[in-house]
mmCIF file of N, CA, C and O in Angstrom:
data_model
loop_
_atom_site.group_PDB
_atom_site.id
_atom_site.type_symbol
_atom_site.label_atom_id
_atom_site.label_comp_id
_atom_site.label_asym_id
_atom_site.label_seq_id
_atom_site.Cartn_x
_atom_site.Cartn_y
_atom_site.Cartn_z
ATOM 1 N N MET A 370 40.227 -3.008 28.959
ATOM 2 C CA MET A 370 41.205 -1.798 29.177
ATOM 3 C C MET A 370 42.503 -1.952 28.538
ATOM 4 O O MET A 370 43.161 -3.162 29.119
ATOM 5 N N SER A 371 43.339 -1.819 27.652
ATOM 6 C CA SER A 371 44.462 -2.196 27.309
ATOM 7 C C SER A 371 45.552 -0.875 28.032
ATOM 8 O O SER A 371 45.122 0.293 28.246
ATOM 9 N N ARG A 372 46.726 -1.822 28.135
ATOM 10 C CA ARG A 372 47.538 -0.769 28.247
ATOM 11 C C ARG A 372 48.368 -0.249 27.201
ATOM 12 O O ARG A 372 48.684 -0.852 26.466
ATOM 13 N N GLY A 373 49.186 0.880 27.729
ATOM 14 C CA GLY A 373 49.659 1.511 26.607
ATOM 15 C C GLY A 373 51.234 1.120 26.595
ATOM 16 O O GLY A 373 52.033 1.332 25.199
ATOM 17 N N GLU A 374 51.883 0.625 27.140
ATOM 18 C CA GLU A 374 53.478 -0.030 27.415
ATOM 19 C C GLU A 374 53.245 -1.040 28.361
ATOM 20 O O GLU A 374 52.580 -1.373 29.276
ATOM 21 N N ARG A 375 54.106 -1.776 28.161
ATOM 22 C CA ARG A 375 54.488 -3.077 29.079
ATOM 23 C C ARG A 375 54.803 -3.282 30.290
ATOM 24 O O ARG A 375 55.577 -1.912 30.587
ATOM 25 N N ASN A 376 54.210 -3.779 31.251
ATOM 26 C CA ASN A 376 53.966 -3.253 32.871
ATOM 27 C C ASN A 376 53.552 -2.312 33.559
ATOM 28 O O ASN A 376 53.671 -1.722 34.600
ATOM 29 N N ALA A 377 52.579 -1.683 32.844
ATOM 30 C CA ALA A 377 52.137 -0.334 33.287
ATOM 31 C C ALA A 377 51.162 -0.600 33.991
ATOM 32 O O ALA A 377 50.540 -1.833 34.131
ATOM 33 N N ALA A 378 50.566 0.255 34.995
ATOM 34 C CA ALA A 378 49.986 -0.038 35.653
ATOM 35 C C ALA A 378 48.444 -0.647 35.027
ATOM 36 O O ALA A 378 47.663 -0.283 33.956
ATOM 37 N N ARG A 379 47.585 -1.414 35.732
ATOM 38 C CA ARG A 379 46.280 -1.839 34.988
ATOM 39 C C ARG A 379 45.136 -2.094 36.383
ATOM 40 O O ARG A 379 45.644 -2.052 37.543
ATOM 41 N N THR A 380 44.006 -2.072 35.846
ATOM 42 C CA THR A 380 43.051 -2.322 37.090
ATOM 43 C C THR A 380 42.939 -3.362 37.742
ATOM 44 O O THR A 380 42.679 -3.753 38.725
ATOM 45 N N LEU A 381 43.170 -4.655 37.157
ATOM 46 C CA LEU A 381 43.233 -6.023 37.596
ATOM 47 C C LEU A 381 44.672 -6.680 36.891
ATOM 48 O O LEU A 381 44.640 -6.504 35.742
ATOM 49 N N ASP A 382 45.238 -7.572 37.610
ATOM 50 C CA ASP A 382 46.329 -8.341 37.213
ATOM 51 C C ASP A 382 45.879 -9.837 37.746
ATOM 52 O O ASP A 382 46.512 -9.943 39.022
ATOM 53 N N LEU A 383 45.329 -10.356 36.891
ATOM 54 C CA LEU A 383 45.299 -11.922 37.187
ATOM 55 C C LEU A 383 46.280 -12.795 36.444
ATOM 56 O O LEU A 383 45.885 -12.960 35.386
ATOM 57 N N ASP A 384 47.086 -13.695 37.126
ATOM 58 C CA ASP A 384 47.982 -14.435 36.378
ATOM 59 C C ASP A 384 47.263 -15.985 36.671
ATOM 60 O O ASP A 384 47.364 -16.393 37.712
ATOM 61 N N LEU A 385 47.052 -16.626 35.791
ATOM 62 C CA LEU A 385 46.540 -17.895 35.908
ATOM 63 C C LEU A 385 47.986 -19.022 35.433
ATOM 64 O O LEU A 385 48.432 -18.950 34.694
ATOM 65 N N LEU A 386 48.675 -19.355 36.878
ATOM 66 C CA LEU A 386 49.668 -20.248 36.781
ATOM 67 C C LEU A 386 49.553 -21.445 36.088
ATOM 68 O O LEU A 386 50.361 -21.785 35.094
ATOM 69 N N ASP A 387 48.467 -22.419 36.375
ATOM 70 C CA ASP A 387 48.365 -23.788 36.060
ATOM 71 C C ASP A 387 47.136 -24.251 36.189
ATOM 72 O O ASP A 387 46.156 -23.356 36.848
ATOM 73 N N TYR A 388 46.493 -24.813 35.188
ATOM 74 C CA TYR A 388 45.048 -25.445 35.350
ATOM 75 C C TYR A 388 44.985 -26.808 35.268
ATOM 76 O O TYR A 388 44.884 -27.288 33.839
ATOM 77 N N ASP A 389 45.367 -27.470 36.063
ATOM 78 C CA ASP A 389 44.877 -29.091 36.016
ATOM 79 C C ASP A 389 46.134 -29.592 34.799
ATOM 80 O O ASP A 389 45.781 -30.891 34.250
ATOM 81 N N GLY A 390 47.141 -29.260 34.970
ATOM 82 C CA GLY A 390 48.056 -29.529 34.027
ATOM 83 C C GLY A 390 48.194 -29.384 32.658
ATOM 84 O O GLY A 390 49.055 -29.737 31.893
ATOM 85 N N ARG A 391 47.097 -28.678 32.069
ATOM 86 C CA ARG A 391 46.679 -28.239 30.797
ATOM 87 C C ARG A 391 47.908 -27.428 30.201
ATOM 88 O O ARG A 391 48.128 -26.542 30.658
ATOM 89 N N ARG A 392 48.082 -27.328 28.664
ATOM 90 C CA ARG A 392 48.893 -26.583 28.185
ATOM 91 C C ARG A 392 48.079 -25.957 26.912
ATOM 92 O O ARG A 392 47.329 -26.640 26.466
ATOM 93 N N SER A 393 48.534 -24.683 26.780
ATOM 94 C CA SER A 393 47.998 -23.461 25.825
ATOM 95 C C SER A 393 48.701 -22.473 25.538
ATOM 96 O O SER A 393 49.847 -22.074 26.351
ATOM 97 N N ALA A 394 48.866 -22.044 24.112
ATOM 98 C CA ALA A 394 49.835 -21.476 23.848
ATOM 99 C C ALA A 394 49.134 -20.548 22.847
ATOM 100 O O ALA A 394 49.373 -20.643 21.562
ATOM 101 N N THR A 395 48.017 -19.844 23.153
ATOM 102 C CA THR A 395 47.551 -18.968 22.284
ATOM 103 C C THR A 395 47.533 -17.710 22.582
ATOM 104 O O THR A 395 48.015 -17.084 23.384
ATOM 105 N N LYS A 396 47.034 -16.613 21.705
ATOM 106 C CA LYS A 396 47.027 -15.286 21.958
ATOM 107 C C LYS A 396 46.277 -14.759 23.296
ATOM 108 O O LYS A 396 46.694 -13.673 23.706
ATOM 109 N N ARG A 397 45.287 -15.347 23.308
ATOM 110 C CA ARG A 397 44.694 -14.992 24.683
ATOM 111 C C ARG A 397 44.892 -15.701 26.338
ATOM 112 O O ARG A 397 44.617 -15.446 27.186
ATOM 113 N N LEU A 398 45.311 -16.956 26.128
ATOM 114 C CA LEU A 398 46.040 -17.709 27.298
ATOM 115 C C LEU A 398 47.256 -18.838 26.781
ATOM 116 O O LEU A 398 47.332 -19.449 25.844
ATOM 117 N N ASN A 399 48.258 -18.386 27.727
ATOM 118 C CA ASN A 399 49.475 -19.714 27.684
ATOM 119 C C ASN A 399 49.477 -19.924 29.311
ATOM 120 O O ASN A 399 49.601 -19.503 30.406
ATOM 121 N N LEU A 400 49.283 -21.334 29.076
ATOM 122 C CA LEU A 400 49.474 -22.220 30.251
ATOM 123 C C LEU A 400 50.504 -23.410 30.398
ATOM 124 O O LEU A 400 50.789 -24.067 29.228
ATOM 125 N N PRO A 401 51.061 -23.643 31.157
ATOM 126 C CA PRO A 401 51.264 -22.697 32.413
ATOM 127 C C PRO A 401 52.007 -21.295 31.997
ATOM 128 O O PRO A 401 52.202 -21.168 31.009
ATOM 129 N N HIS A 402 51.906 -20.393 32.935
ATOM 130 C CA HIS A 402 52.229 -19.013 32.930
ATOM 131 C C HIS A 402 53.816 -19.542 32.489
ATOM 132 O O HIS A 402 54.678 -20.080 32.879
ATOM 133 N N PRO A 403 54.021 -18.606 31.426
ATOM 134 C CA PRO A 403 55.309 -18.540 30.785
ATOM 135 C C PRO A 403 56.565 -18.224 31.631
ATOM 136 O O PRO A 403 57.745 -18.573 31.149
ATOM 137 N N ARG A 404 56.501 -17.435 32.603
ATOM 138 C CA ARG A 404 57.584 -17.448 33.738
ATOM 139 C C ARG A 404 57.435 -17.722 34.862
ATOM 140 O O ARG A 404 58.072 -17.210 35.606
ATOM 141 N N LEU A 405 56.294 -18.496 35.203
ATOM 142 C CA LEU A 405 56.205 -19.121 36.600
ATOM 143 C C LEU A 405 57.370 -19.681 37.210
ATOM 144 O O LEU A 405 57.909 -19.439 38.219
ATOM 145 N N HIS A 406 58.229 -20.706 36.116
ATOM 146 C CA HIS A 406 59.548 -21.217 36.949
ATOM 147 C C HIS A 406 60.434 -20.096 37.012
ATOM 148 O O HIS A 406 61.483 -20.564 37.688
ATOM 149 N N GLU A 407 60.366 -18.453 37.000
ATOM 150 C CA GLU A 407 61.622 -17.607 36.967
ATOM 151 C C GLU A 407 61.159 -16.939 38.516
ATOM 152 O O GLU A 407 62.118 -16.061 38.511
ATOM 153 N N ARG A 408 60.177 -17.079 38.754
ATOM 154 C CA ARG A 408 59.498 -15.933 39.983
ATOM 155 C C ARG A 408 59.637 -16.629 41.323
ATOM 156 O O ARG A 408 58.776 -17.336 41.554
ATOM 157 N N ARG A 409 60.385 -16.276 41.772
ATOM 158 C CA ARG A 409 60.465 -16.426 43.532
ATOM 159 C C ARG A 409 59.424 -16.371 44.203
ATOM 160 O O ARG A 409 58.786 -17.395 45.047
ATOM 161 N N PHE A 410 58.828 -15.219 43.776
ATOM 162 C CA PHE A 410 57.393 -14.910 44.644
ATOM 163 C C PHE A 410 56.356 -15.565 44.398
ATOM 164 O O PHE A 410 55.178 -15.473 45.325
ATOM 165 N N VAL A 411 56.360 -16.425 43.438
ATOM 166 C CA VAL A 411 55.327 -17.529 42.820
ATOM 167 C C VAL A 411 55.760 -18.792 43.367
ATOM 168 O O VAL A 411 54.769 -19.383 44.063
ATOM 169 N N LEU A 412 56.917 -19.458 43.131
ATOM 170 C CA LEU A 412 57.648 -20.755 43.578
ATOM 171 C C LEU A 412 57.500 -20.625 44.754
ATOM 172 O O LEU A 412 57.075 -21.856 45.611
ATOM 173 N N ALA A 413 58.016 -19.782 45.919
ATOM 174 C CA ALA A 413 58.141 -20.053 47.047
ATOM 175 C C ALA A 413 56.559 -20.128 47.853
ATOM 176 O O ALA A 413 56.847 -21.451 48.582
ATOM 177 N N PRO A 414 55.612 -19.407 47.928
ATOM 178 C CA PRO A 414 54.489 -19.925 48.398
ATOM 179 C C PRO A 414 53.895 -20.989 47.664
ATOM 180 O O PRO A 414 53.124 -21.994 48.379
ATOM 181 N N LEU A 415 53.810 -21.229 46.495
ATOM 182 C CA LEU A 415 53.540 -22.390 45.810
ATOM 183 C C LEU A 415 54.047 -23.946 46.316
ATOM 184 O O LEU A 415 53.486 -24.646 46.478
ATOM 185 N N ALA A 416 55.587 -23.999 46.767
ATOM 186 C CA ALA A 416 56.483 -24.735 47.263
ATOM 187 C C ALA A 416 55.780 -25.456 48.337
ATOM 188 O O ALA A 416 55.348 -26.336 49.075
ATOM 189 N N GLU A 417 55.167 -23.915 49.548
ATOM 190 C CA GLU A 417 54.581 -24.489 50.757
ATOM 191 C C GLU A 417 53.149 -24.986 50.549
ATOM 192 O O GLU A 417 52.730 -25.869 51.683
ATOM 193 N N ILE A 418 52.486 -24.419 49.829
ATOM 194 C CA ILE A 418 50.803 -24.827 49.966
ATOM 195 C C ILE A 418 50.602 -25.989 49.217
ATOM 196 O O ILE A 418 49.868 -27.036 49.098
ATOM 197 N N ALA A 419 51.575 -26.269 48.171
ATOM 198 C CA ALA A 419 51.146 -27.593 46.957
ATOM 199 C C ALA A 419 52.691 -28.020 46.632
ATOM 200 O O ALA A 419 52.937 -28.043 45.568
ATOM 201 N N PRO A 420 53.326 -29.049 47.854
ATOM 202 C CA PRO A 420 54.363 -29.255 47.842
ATOM 203 C C PRO A 420 54.897 -30.615 46.342
ATOM 204 O O PRO A 420 55.615 -30.553 45.854
ATOM 205 N N GLN A 421 53.571 -31.177 46.079
ATOM 206 C CA GLN A 421 53.381 -32.108 45.264
ATOM 207 C C GLN A 421 53.362 -31.573 43.822
ATOM 208 O O GLN A 421 53.333 -32.508 42.781
ATOM 209 N N TRP A 422 52.760 -30.273 43.489
ATOM 210 C CA TRP A 422 52.916 -29.663 42.204
ATOM 211 C C TRP A 422 53.863 -30.085 41.328
ATOM 212 O O TRP A 422 54.996 -29.809 41.836
ATOM 213 N N ARG A 423 53.566 -30.281 40.212
ATOM 214 C CA ARG A 423 54.967 -30.409 38.971
ATOM 215 C C ARG A 423 54.593 -29.641 37.961
ATOM 216 O O ARG A 423 53.513 -29.746 37.510
ATOM 217 N N HIS A 424 55.458 -28.867 37.462
ATOM 218 C CA HIS A 424 55.559 -27.975 36.475
ATOM 219 C C HIS A 424 54.758 -28.977 35.121
ATOM 220 O O HIS A 424 55.815 -29.702 35.048
ATOM 221 N N PRO A 425 53.867 -28.394 34.334
ATOM 222 C CA PRO A 425 53.293 -29.172 33.385
ATOM 223 C C PRO A 425 54.622 -29.628 32.214
ATOM 224 O O PRO A 425 54.433 -30.363 31.323
ATOM 225 N N LEU A 426 55.278 -28.525 31.839
ATOM 226 C CA LEU A 426 56.263 -28.786 30.869
ATOM 227 C C LEU A 426 57.553 -29.412 31.463
ATOM 228 O O LEU A 426 58.374 -30.026 30.789
ATOM 229 N N LEU A 427 58.281 -28.721 32.571
ATOM 230 C CA LEU A 427 59.480 -29.153 33.024
ATOM 231 C C LEU A 427 59.497 -30.283 33.976
ATOM 232 O O LEU A 427 60.827 -30.701 34.244
ATOM 233 N N ALA A 428 58.301 -30.546 34.385
ATOM 234 C CA ALA A 428 58.196 -31.691 35.256
ATOM 235 C C ALA A 428 59.019 -31.647 36.546
ATOM 236 O O ALA A 428 59.475 -32.638 36.902
ATOM 237 N N MET A 429 59.298 -30.594 37.012
ATOM 238 C CA MET A 429 59.980 -30.281 38.342
ATOM 239 C C MET A 429 58.742 -29.651 39.615
ATOM 240 O O MET A 429 57.798 -29.130 38.833
ATOM 241 N N THR A 430 59.288 -30.126 40.743
ATOM 242 C CA THR A 430 58.191 -29.878 41.757
ATOM 243 C C THR A 430 58.764 -28.120 41.882
ATOM 244 O O THR A 430 59.621 -27.463 41.514
ATOM 245 N N ALA A 431 57.561 -27.128 42.172
ATOM 246 C CA ALA A 431 57.949 -25.883 42.870
ATOM 247 C C ALA A 431 58.849 -25.632 43.696
ATOM 248 O O ALA A 431 59.950 -24.723 43.420
ATOM 249 N N SER A 432 59.474 -26.613 44.630
ATOM 250 C CA SER A 432 60.678 -26.611 45.263
ATOM 251 C C SER A 432 62.068 -26.983 44.667
ATOM 252 O O SER A 432 62.889 -26.432 44.794
ATOM 253 N N GLU A 433 62.182 -27.795 43.592
ATOM 254 C CA GLU A 433 62.907 -27.908 42.580
ATOM 255 C C GLU A 433 63.268 -27.013 41.773
ATOM 256 O O GLU A 433 64.506 -26.741 41.945
ATOM 257 N N LEU A 434 62.326 -26.229 41.362
ATOM 258 C CA LEU A 434 62.049 -24.734 40.597
ATOM 259 C C LEU A 434 63.057 -23.935 41.174
ATOM 260 O O LEU A 434 63.939 -22.746 40.860
ATOM 261 N N LEU A 435 62.624 -23.890 42.616
ATOM 262 C CA LEU A 435 63.037 -22.480 43.283
ATOM 263 C C LEU A 435 64.416 -22.903 43.914
ATOM 264 O O LEU A 435 65.128 -21.779 43.844
ATOM 265 N N ARG A 436 64.997 -23.617 44.138
ATOM 266 C CA ARG A 436 66.423 -24.309 44.078
ATOM 267 C C ARG A 436 67.364 -23.626 42.874
ATOM 268 O O ARG A 436 68.242 -23.745 43.315
ATOM 269 N N ARG A 437 66.763 -23.787 42.000
ATOM 270 C CA ARG A 437 67.545 -23.515 40.817
ATOM 271 C C ARG A 437 67.703 -21.959 40.426
ATOM 272 O O ARG A 437 68.526 -21.793 39.776
ATOM 273 N N LEU A 438 66.662 -21.187 41.121
ATOM 274 C CA LEU A 438 67.007 -19.674 40.683
ATOM 275 C C LEU A 438 68.015 -19.004 41.534
ATOM 276 O O LEU A 438 68.900 -19.287 42.445
ATOM 277 N N PRO A 439 68.524 -18.369 40.670
ATOM 278 C CA PRO A 439 70.018 -17.377 40.706
ATOM 279 C C PRO A 439 69.566 -16.407 41.971
ATOM 280 O O PRO A 439 68.574 -16.426 42.312
ATOM 281 N N PRO A 440 70.659 -16.126 43.084
ATOM 282 C CA PRO A 440 70.260 -15.370 43.953
ATOM 283 C C PRO A 440 69.516 -14.015 43.885
ATOM 284 O O PRO A 440 69.674 -13.538 42.533
ATOM 285 N N GLY A 441 68.792 -13.422 44.606
ATOM 286 C CA GLY A 441 68.108 -12.300 44.575
ATOM 287 C C GLY A 441 66.870 -12.546 44.373
ATOM 288 O O GLY A 441 66.154 -13.555 44.940
ATOM 289 N N GLN A 442 65.742 -11.404 43.747
ATOM 290 C CA GLN A 442 64.309 -11.681 44.037
ATOM 291 C C GLN A 442 64.142 -11.685 45.169
ATOM 292 O O GLN A 442 63.152 -12.759 45.489
ATOM 293 N N PRO A 443 64.323 -10.876 46.406
ATOM 294 C CA PRO A 443 63.614 -10.950 47.523
ATOM 295 C C PRO A 443 62.314 -11.027 47.583
ATOM 296 O O PRO A 443 61.695 -10.272 46.799
ATOM 297 N N ILE A 444 61.565 -11.838 48.820
ATOM 298 C CA ILE A 444 60.331 -11.739 48.764
ATOM 299 C C ILE A 444 60.447 -11.550 50.102
ATOM 300 O O ILE A 444 61.044 -11.989 51.074
ATOM 301 N N ARG A 445 58.881 -10.839 50.519
ATOM 302 C CA ARG A 445 58.404 -10.943 52.160
ATOM 303 C C ARG A 445 57.042 -11.171 52.178
ATOM 304 O O ARG A 445 56.475 -10.886 51.390
ATOM 305 N N ALA A 446 56.979 -11.971 53.412
ATOM 306 C CA ALA A 446 55.754 -12.321 53.599
ATOM 307 C C ALA A 446 54.977 -10.962 54.309
ATOM 308 O O ALA A 446 55.590 -10.042 54.949
ATOM 309 N N LEU A 447 53.564 -10.610 53.924
ATOM 310 C CA LEU A 447 52.977 -9.576 54.172
ATOM 311 C C LEU A 447 52.394 -9.897 55.584
ATOM 312 O O LEU A 447 52.225 -11.184 55.914
ATOM 313 N N GLY A 448 52.345 -8.904 56.516
ATOM 314 C CA GLY A 448 51.461 -9.066 57.899
ATOM 315 C C GLY A 448 50.066 -9.074 57.705
ATOM 316 O O GLY A 448 49.735 -9.076 56.953
ATOM 317 N N ASP A 449 49.475 -9.840 59.128
ATOM 318 C CA ASP A 449 48.565 -10.406 59.224
ATOM 319 C C ASP A 449 47.564 -9.035 59.614
ATOM 320 O O ASP A 449 47.808 -7.862 60.227
ATOM 321 N N ARG A 450 46.884 -8.598 58.371
ATOM 322 C CA ARG A 450 46.012 -7.393 58.404
ATOM 323 C C ARG A 450 45.438 -6.986 59.557
ATOM 324 O O ARG A 450 45.369 -6.113 60.397
ATOM 325 N N ARG A 451 44.968 -8.205 60.095
ATOM 326 C CA ARG A 451 43.808 -8.034 61.369
ATOM 327 C C ARG A 451 44.871 -7.783 62.667
ATOM 328 O O ARG A 451 44.441 -6.843 63.111
ATOM 329 N N ALA A 452 45.765 -8.182 62.871
ATOM 330 C CA ALA A 452 46.913 -7.812 63.902
ATOM 331 C C ALA A 452 47.551 -6.455 63.782
ATOM 332 O O ALA A 452 47.527 -5.367 64.519
ATOM 333 N N ALA A 453 47.329 -5.832 62.252
ATOM 334 C CA ALA A 453 47.910 -4.440 62.314
ATOM 335 C C ALA A 453 46.540 -3.397 62.628
ATOM 336 O O ALA A 453 47.352 -2.099 63.039
ATOM 337 N N ARG A 454 45.576 -3.925 62.834
ATOM 338 C CA ARG A 454 44.395 -2.955 62.602
ATOM 339 C C ARG A 454 44.187 -2.800 64.571
ATOM 340 O O ARG A 454 43.571 -1.964 64.895
ATOM 341 N N ARG A 455 45.152 -3.790 65.155
ATOM 342 C CA ARG A 455 44.593 -3.762 66.601
ATOM 343 C C ARG A 455 45.209 -2.843 67.318
ATOM 344 O O ARG A 455 46.274 -2.277 67.070
#
């Protein structure tokens, strides 16, 4: 299914951030994700679960990239869905 405009709703949105440090810049696949280093909602959890991970092109950890982001891009943790059902 193709979208008529950029950022339009889609059936599935799956972003591959990194794959074992591989690099790819083709029409079908860009690795690492081209805007990974600009997105707080990606970097914050990544820094939490994989503190040793390094950006394959920038050679910086997720924590280092996170600290370089300008203010803004608020993120919030989702509540435990099981707790919400009780």
